[in-house]
PDB file of C-alpha atoms in Angstrom:
ATOM      1  CA  HIS A   1      -8.655   3.040 -28.030  1.00 52.00           C
ATOM      2  CA  ASN A   2      -8.972   3.723 -31.706  1.00 66.00           C
ATOM      3  CA  LEU A   3      -5.677   5.484 -32.431  1.00 82.00           C
ATOM      4  CA  ASN A   4      -4.225   6.014 -35.870  1.00 91.00           C
ATOM      5  CA  ILE A   5      -0.636   4.977 -35.093  1.00 96.00           C
ATOM      6  CA  TYR A   6       2.160   5.613 -37.588  1.00 97.00           C
ATOM      7  CA  HIS A   7       4.246   2.422 -37.759  1.00 97.00           C
ATOM      8  CA  GLU A   8       7.241   1.953 -40.053  1.00 95.00           C
ATOM      9  CA  LYS A   9       8.288  -1.653 -40.536  1.00 93.00           C
ATOM     10  CA  GLN A  10      11.854  -2.937 -40.724  1.00 88.00           C
ATOM     11  CA  HIS A  11      13.610  -2.288 -44.036  1.00 80.00           C
ATOM     12  CA  MET A  12      17.340  -2.639 -44.813  1.00 75.00           C
ATOM     13  CA  PHE A  13      18.266  -2.857 -41.109  1.00 78.00           C
ATOM     14  CA  SER A  14      17.278   0.805 -40.737  1.00 89.00           C
ATOM     15  CA  CYS A  15      15.887   0.445 -37.245  1.00 92.00           C
ATOM     16  CA  ALA A  16      17.293   3.785 -35.987  1.00 94.00           C
ATOM     17  CA  ILE A  17      15.485   5.675 -38.767  1.00 95.00           C
ATOM     18  CA  HIS A  18      12.258   3.717 -38.184  1.00 96.00           C
ATOM     19  CA  THR A  19      12.574   4.348 -34.446  1.00 97.00           C
ATOM     20  CA  LEU A  20      12.763   8.121 -34.841  1.00 98.00           C
ATOM     21  CA  ASN A  21      10.004   8.252 -37.449  1.00 98.00           C
ATOM     22  CA  ASN A  22       7.805   6.086 -35.215  1.00 98.00           C
ATOM     23  CA  LEU A  23       8.642   8.229 -32.170  1.00 98.00           C
ATOM     24  CA  PHE A  24       7.488  11.423 -33.905  1.00 98.00           C
ATOM     25  CA  GLN A  25       4.629   9.634 -35.684  1.00 97.00           C
ATOM     26  CA  GLU A  26       5.677  10.794 -39.162  1.00 97.00           C
ATOM     27  CA  GLN A  27       8.196  10.049 -41.859  1.00 96.00           C
ATOM     28  CA  TRP A  28      10.691  12.857 -41.447  1.00 95.00           C
ATOM     29  CA  LEU A  29      14.074  11.138 -41.481  1.00 95.00           C
ATOM     30  CA  THR A  30      15.780   9.377 -44.359  1.00 92.00           C
ATOM     31  CA  GLN A  31      18.914   7.280 -44.588  1.00 90.00           C
ATOM     32  CA  ARG A  32      20.601  10.123 -46.475  1.00 91.00           C
ATOM     33  CA  MET A  33      19.896  12.546 -43.605  1.00 95.00           C
ATOM     34  CA  MET A  34      21.241  10.079 -41.041  1.00 94.00           C
ATOM     35  CA  ASP A  35      24.303   9.322 -43.196  1.00 92.00           C
ATOM     36  CA  ASP A  36      24.981  13.077 -43.453  1.00 94.00           C
ATOM     37  CA  ILE A  37      24.830  13.424 -39.661  1.00 96.00           C
ATOM     38  CA  ALA A  38      27.129  10.402 -39.208  1.00 93.00           C
ATOM     39  CA  THR A  39      29.600  11.838 -41.750  1.00 93.00           C
ATOM     40  CA  LYS A  40      29.691  15.224 -39.980  1.00 95.00           C
ATOM     41  CA  LEU A  41      30.236  13.512 -36.617  1.00 94.00           C
ATOM     42  CA  HIS A  42      33.060  11.447 -38.127  1.00 91.00           C
ATOM     43  CA  GLU A  43      34.692  14.574 -39.611  1.00 91.00           C
ATOM     44  CA  THR A  44      34.519  16.351 -36.238  1.00 91.00           C
ATOM     45  CA  ASP A  45      35.841  13.263 -34.454  1.00 87.00           C
ATOM     46  CA  THR A  46      38.726  13.000 -36.951  1.00 86.00           C
ATOM     47  CA  LEU A  47      39.727  16.660 -36.427  1.00 88.00           C
ATOM     48  CA  LEU A  48      39.592  16.285 -32.647  1.00 88.00           C
ATOM     49  CA  ARG A  49      41.683  13.124 -32.789  1.00 84.00           C
ATOM     50  CA  LEU A  50      44.308  14.768 -35.008  1.00 84.00           C
ATOM     51  CA  GLU A  51      44.453  17.842 -32.746  1.00 87.00           C
ATOM     52  CA  SER A  52      44.947  15.527 -29.759  1.00 87.00           C
ATOM     53  CA  GLY A  53      47.682  13.515 -31.455  1.00 89.00           C
ATOM     54  CA  LEU A  54      45.491  10.438 -31.829  1.00 86.00           C
ATOM     55  CA  LYS A  55      45.073   8.369 -34.959  1.00 83.00           C
ATOM     56  CA  SER A  56      41.889   8.959 -36.907  1.00 78.00           C
ATOM     57  CA  GLN A  57      39.542   6.086 -37.615  1.00 80.00           C
ATOM     58  CA  TRP A  58      39.234   5.059 -41.258  1.00 81.00           C
ATOM     59  CA  ILE A  59      35.831   3.487 -40.769  1.00 84.00           C
ATOM     60  CA  ASN A  60      33.077   5.805 -39.594  1.00 84.00           C
ATOM     61  CA  PRO A  61      32.284   4.604 -36.039  1.00 81.00           C
ATOM     62  CA  PHE A  62      28.912   6.398 -36.055  1.00 82.00           C
ATOM     63  CA  LYS A  63      27.251   4.145 -38.646  1.00 87.00           C
ATOM     64  CA  SER A  64      27.413   0.664 -40.046  1.00 80.00           C
ATOM     65  CA  PHE A  65      30.385   0.043 -42.325  1.00 72.00           C
ATOM     66  CA  LEU A  66      28.139  -2.048 -44.583  1.00 72.00           C
ATOM     67  CA  PRO A  67      26.618  -0.030 -47.422  1.00 65.00           C
ATOM     68  CA  PHE A  68      22.832   0.308 -47.385  1.00 63.00           C
ATOM     69  CA  VAL A  69      22.617  -0.821 -43.751  1.00 66.00           C
ATOM     70  CA  GLY A  70      21.076   1.826 -41.544  1.00 66.00           C
ATOM     71  CA  TYR A  71      22.466   0.992 -38.120  1.00 81.00           C
ATOM     72  CA  TYR A  72      23.583   4.167 -36.311  1.00 91.00           C
ATOM     73  CA  ASP A  73      25.297   5.086 -33.043  1.00 93.00           C
ATOM     74  CA  ILE A  74      23.344   6.942 -30.337  1.00 96.00           C
ATOM     75  CA  SER A  75      25.367  10.082 -31.191  1.00 96.00           C
ATOM     76  CA  VAL A  76      23.671  10.218 -34.605  1.00 96.00           C
ATOM     77  CA  ILE A  77      20.247   9.744 -33.016  1.00 97.00           C
ATOM     78  CA  ILE A  78      20.941  12.551 -30.526  1.00 97.00           C
ATOM     79  CA  GLU A  79      21.944  14.907 -33.347  1.00 97.00           C
ATOM     80  CA  ALA A  80      18.805  13.969 -35.308  1.00 97.00           C
ATOM     81  CA  LEU A  81      16.649  14.683 -32.236  1.00 98.00           C
ATOM     82  CA  LYS A  82      18.128  18.200 -32.084  1.00 97.00           C
ATOM     83  CA  ARG A  83      16.615  18.862 -35.523  1.00 96.00           C
ATOM     84  CA  LYS A  84      13.194  18.346 -33.913  1.00 96.00           C
ATOM     85  CA  ASN A  85      14.121  20.442 -30.837  1.00 97.00           C
ATOM     86  CA  HIS A  86      14.218  17.327 -28.663  1.00 98.00           C
ATOM     87  CA  GLU A  87      16.888  15.692 -26.540  1.00 98.00           C
ATOM     88  CA  VAL A  88      17.776  12.611 -24.557  1.00 97.00           C
ATOM     89  CA  PHE A  89      17.427  13.741 -20.941  1.00 96.00           C
ATOM     90  CA  ALA A  90      18.037  10.431 -19.158  1.00 94.00           C
ATOM     91  CA  HIS A  91      19.777   7.134 -19.916  1.00 94.00           C
ATOM     92  CA  VAL A  92      19.063   3.933 -18.010  1.00 94.00           C
ATOM     93  CA  VAL A  93      20.755   0.569 -18.411  1.00 93.00           C
ATOM     94  CA  VAL A  94      18.116  -2.048 -17.651  1.00 91.00           C
ATOM     95  CA  ASN A  95      19.116  -4.594 -15.050  1.00 86.00           C
ATOM     96  CA  ASP A  96      17.641  -6.093 -11.923  1.00 82.00           C
ATOM     97  CA  SER A  97      19.235  -3.608  -9.503  1.00 84.00           C
ATOM     98  CA  PRO A  98      17.411  -1.237  -7.139  1.00 86.00           C
ATOM     99  CA  SER A  99      19.255   1.632  -8.864  1.00 86.00           C
ATOM    100  CA  CYS A 100      17.641   0.736 -12.206  1.00 87.00           C
ATOM    101  CA  ARG A 101      14.192   0.628 -10.620  1.00 84.00           C
ATOM    102  CA  GLU A 102      14.775   4.066  -9.030  1.00 85.00           C
ATOM    103  CA  GLN A 103      15.810   5.559 -12.373  1.00 87.00           C
ATOM    104  CA  LEU A 104      12.578   4.308 -13.925  1.00 90.00           C
ATOM    105  CA  SER A 105      10.741   7.080 -12.118  1.00 85.00           C
ATOM    106  CA  SER A 106       7.365   8.621 -12.805  1.00 84.00           C
ATOM    107  CA  GLU A 107       9.156  11.965 -13.149  1.00 90.00           C
ATOM    108  CA  ASN A 108      11.043  10.686 -16.228  1.00 92.00           C
ATOM    109  CA  PHE A 109       7.913   9.030 -17.641  1.00 94.00           C
ATOM    110  CA  ASP A 110       5.889  12.221 -17.129  1.00 94.00           C
ATOM    111  CA  ARG A 111       8.467  14.433 -18.862  1.00 94.00           C
ATOM    112  CA  CYS A 112       9.122  12.218 -21.864  1.00 96.00           C
ATOM    113  CA  ILE A 113       7.335  12.058 -25.203  1.00 97.00           C
ATOM    114  CA  GLY A 114       8.677   8.538 -25.481  1.00 98.00           C
ATOM    115  CA  LEU A 115      11.673   6.275 -25.118  1.00 98.00           C
ATOM    116  CA  ILE A 116      14.263   5.062 -27.567  1.00 98.00           C
ATOM    117  CA  ILE A 117      15.473   1.588 -26.705  1.00 97.00           C
ATOM    118  CA  ASN A 118      18.555  -0.263 -27.858  1.00 95.00           C
ATOM    119  CA  CYS A 119      18.728  -3.938 -26.968  1.00 93.00           C
ATOM    120  CA  GLN A 120      20.500  -7.105 -27.892  1.00 87.00           C
ATOM    121  CA  THR A 121      18.759  -9.267 -30.450  1.00 84.00           C
ATOM    122  CA  ASN A 122      19.618 -12.569 -32.067  1.00 75.00           C
ATOM    123  CA  MET A 123      20.036 -12.647 -35.801  1.00 69.00           C
ATOM    124  CA  VAL A 124      20.995 -15.655 -37.849  1.00 66.00           C
ATOM    125  CA  ALA A 125      24.124 -17.087 -36.176  1.00 64.00           C
ATOM    126  CA  MET A 126      25.071 -13.792 -34.478  1.00 68.00           C
ATOM    127  CA  LYS A 127      24.098 -11.300 -31.838  1.00 72.00           C
ATOM    128  CA  SER A 128      23.204  -7.816 -32.933  1.00 81.00           C
ATOM    129  CA  ARG A 129      21.645  -4.616 -31.537  1.00 87.00           C
ATOM    130  CA  HIS A 130      18.212  -3.234 -32.382  1.00 91.00           C
ATOM    131  CA  TRP A 131      16.589   0.196 -31.910  1.00 94.00           C
ATOM    132  CA  PHE A 132      12.860   0.692 -31.281  1.00 96.00           C
ATOM    133  CA  SER A 133      10.574   3.240 -29.668  1.00 98.00           C
ATOM    134  CA  ILE A 134       7.913   3.409 -27.019  1.00 98.00           C
ATOM    135  CA  VAL A 135       5.641   6.392 -27.599  1.00 98.00           C
ATOM    136  CA  LYS A 136       3.416   8.251 -25.142  1.00 97.00           C
ATOM    137  CA  PHE A 137       0.146   9.478 -26.605  1.00 96.00           C
ATOM    138  CA  GLN A 138      -2.137  12.310 -25.391  1.00 91.00           C
ATOM    139  CA  ASP A 139      -4.010  10.107 -22.957  1.00 92.00           C
ATOM    140  CA  LYS A 140      -0.625   9.333 -21.273  1.00 94.00           C
ATOM    141  CA  THR A 141      -0.771   5.750 -22.535  1.00 97.00           C
ATOM    142  CA  PHE A 142       2.439   4.187 -23.822  1.00 98.00           C
ATOM    143  CA  TYR A 143       2.622   2.022 -26.959  1.00 98.00           C
ATOM    144  CA  CYS A 144       5.511  -0.100 -28.186  1.00 98.00           C
ATOM    145  CA  ILE A 145       6.165   0.755 -31.839  1.00 98.00           C
ATOM    146  CA  ASP A 146       8.868  -1.613 -33.020  1.00 96.00           C
ATOM    147  CA  SER A 147       9.742  -1.959 -36.713  1.00 95.00           C
ATOM    148  CA  LYS A 148      10.214  -5.709 -36.216  1.00 93.00           C
ATOM    149  CA  ILE A 149       6.669  -6.404 -34.997  1.00 94.00           C
ATOM    150  CA  SER A 150       3.559  -6.613 -37.155  1.00 95.00           C
ATOM    151  CA  GLU A 151       1.664  -3.914 -35.272  1.00 95.00           C
ATOM    152  CA  PRO A 152       2.149  -1.624 -32.266  1.00 96.00           C
ATOM    153  CA  PHE A 153       0.862  -2.808 -28.919  1.00 96.00           C
ATOM    154  CA  ARG A 154      -0.505  -0.963 -25.920  1.00 97.00           C
ATOM    155  CA  ILE A 155       1.615  -1.092 -22.775  1.00 97.00           C
ATOM    156  CA  GLY A 156      -0.408   1.215 -20.506  1.00 97.00           C
ATOM    157  CA  ASP A 157       0.436   3.904 -17.954  1.00 96.00           C
ATOM    158  CA  ASN A 158       3.690   4.714 -16.090  1.00 94.00           C
ATOM    159  CA  GLU A 159       3.481   1.716 -13.751  1.00 94.00           C
ATOM    160  CA  ASP A 160       2.605  -0.661 -16.596  1.00 96.00           C
ATOM    161  CA  LEU A 161       5.558   0.681 -18.567  1.00 96.00           C
ATOM    162  CA  LYS A 162       7.987   0.258 -15.668  1.00 93.00           C
ATOM    163  CA  TYR A 163       6.837  -3.351 -15.216  1.00 93.00           C
ATOM    164  CA  HIS A 164       7.101  -3.993 -18.979  1.00 94.00           C
ATOM    165  CA  LEU A 165      10.600  -2.525 -19.264  1.00 94.00           C
ATOM    166  CA  ILE A 166      12.051  -4.470 -16.368  1.00 90.00           C
ATOM    167  CA  ASN A 167      10.397  -7.780 -17.243  1.00 90.00           C
ATOM    168  CA  SER A 168      10.899  -7.764 -21.009  1.00 90.00           C
ATOM    169  CA  LEU A 169      14.338  -6.135 -21.299  1.00 89.00           C
ATOM    170  CA  VAL A 170      16.372  -7.201 -18.251  1.00 83.00           C
ATOM    171  CA  ARG A 171      18.144 -10.035 -20.106  1.00 82.00           C
ATOM    172  CA  LYS A 172      18.665  -8.129 -23.364  1.00 85.00           C
ATOM    173  CA  GLU A 173      21.378  -5.692 -22.246  1.00 85.00           C
ATOM    174  CA  ALA A 174      18.946  -2.868 -22.953  1.00 93.00           C
ATOM    175  CA  HIS A 175      19.660   0.838 -22.877  1.00 95.00           C
ATOM    176  CA  LEU A 176      16.709   3.214 -22.456  1.00 96.00           C
ATOM    177  CA  PHE A 177      16.931   6.794 -23.641  1.00 97.00           C
ATOM    178  CA  PHE A 178      14.183   9.116 -22.381  1.00 97.00           C
ATOM    179  CA  VAL A 179      13.307  11.746 -25.010  1.00 98.00           C
ATOM    180  CA  GLY A 180      11.735  15.122 -24.260  1.00 97.00           C
ATOM    181  CA  GLN A 181      11.671  18.637 -25.619  1.00 95.00           C
ATOM    182  CA  ALA A 182      15.073  20.322 -25.511  1.00 93.00           C
ATOM    183  CA  ASN A 183      15.725  22.752 -22.652  1.00 78.00           C
ATOM    184  CA  SER A 184      12.442  21.938 -20.986  1.00 55.00           C
ATOM    185  CA  ALA A 185      11.927  21.284 -17.299  1.00 48.00           C
ATOM    186  CA  THR A 186       8.525  19.775 -18.003  1.00 45.00           C
ATOM    187  CA  ASN A 187       7.028  18.399 -21.166  1.00 42.00           C
ATOM    188  CA  ASP A 188       3.349  18.262 -21.934  1.00 46.00           C
ATOM    189  CA  ASN A 189       3.970  17.769 -25.664  1.00 47.00           C
ATOM    190  CA  THR A 190       2.579  14.295 -26.196  1.00 49.00           C
ATOM    191  CA  LYS A 191       1.229  12.663 -29.328  1.00 55.00           C
TER     192      LYS A 191
END
């Protein structure tokens, strides 16, 4: 296959931004846009907490407290997806259980345009979390497009993807988020 794959590489720990840009195969999100979404979510959360008699959180829980670090909560990613008329329609925690294997169904793979994955990763002297995407192209072939790798790699079809997900992510406390068009029972909108 001779695909022209858009692949953003890791910069300033902005893996959530790279993940969404890689998923949609274009640069459409910026750190400023994601920070704005995180700020609005924090403002809403603060109002709800005050109305409920709870203390508000000083630090925005929807983004990294470190300046210029682009790590974001799934809530920010979900709000960003809405701007592209897409949604997370299924969430699977990868483990070695029969339930996990059942949730990795062809129905979910067929409907999705791709997956957003959050997994544990080891950084210097600490454990951290990392976002990356797996994108389905027009020929129904999935590719891993991770900002931490030098180039995307081909995974294959639904069965190849299921095998890949279980075998490569089972020990990384991975969360898979299936992404498809919003309010759509089926999704033929692939790259």
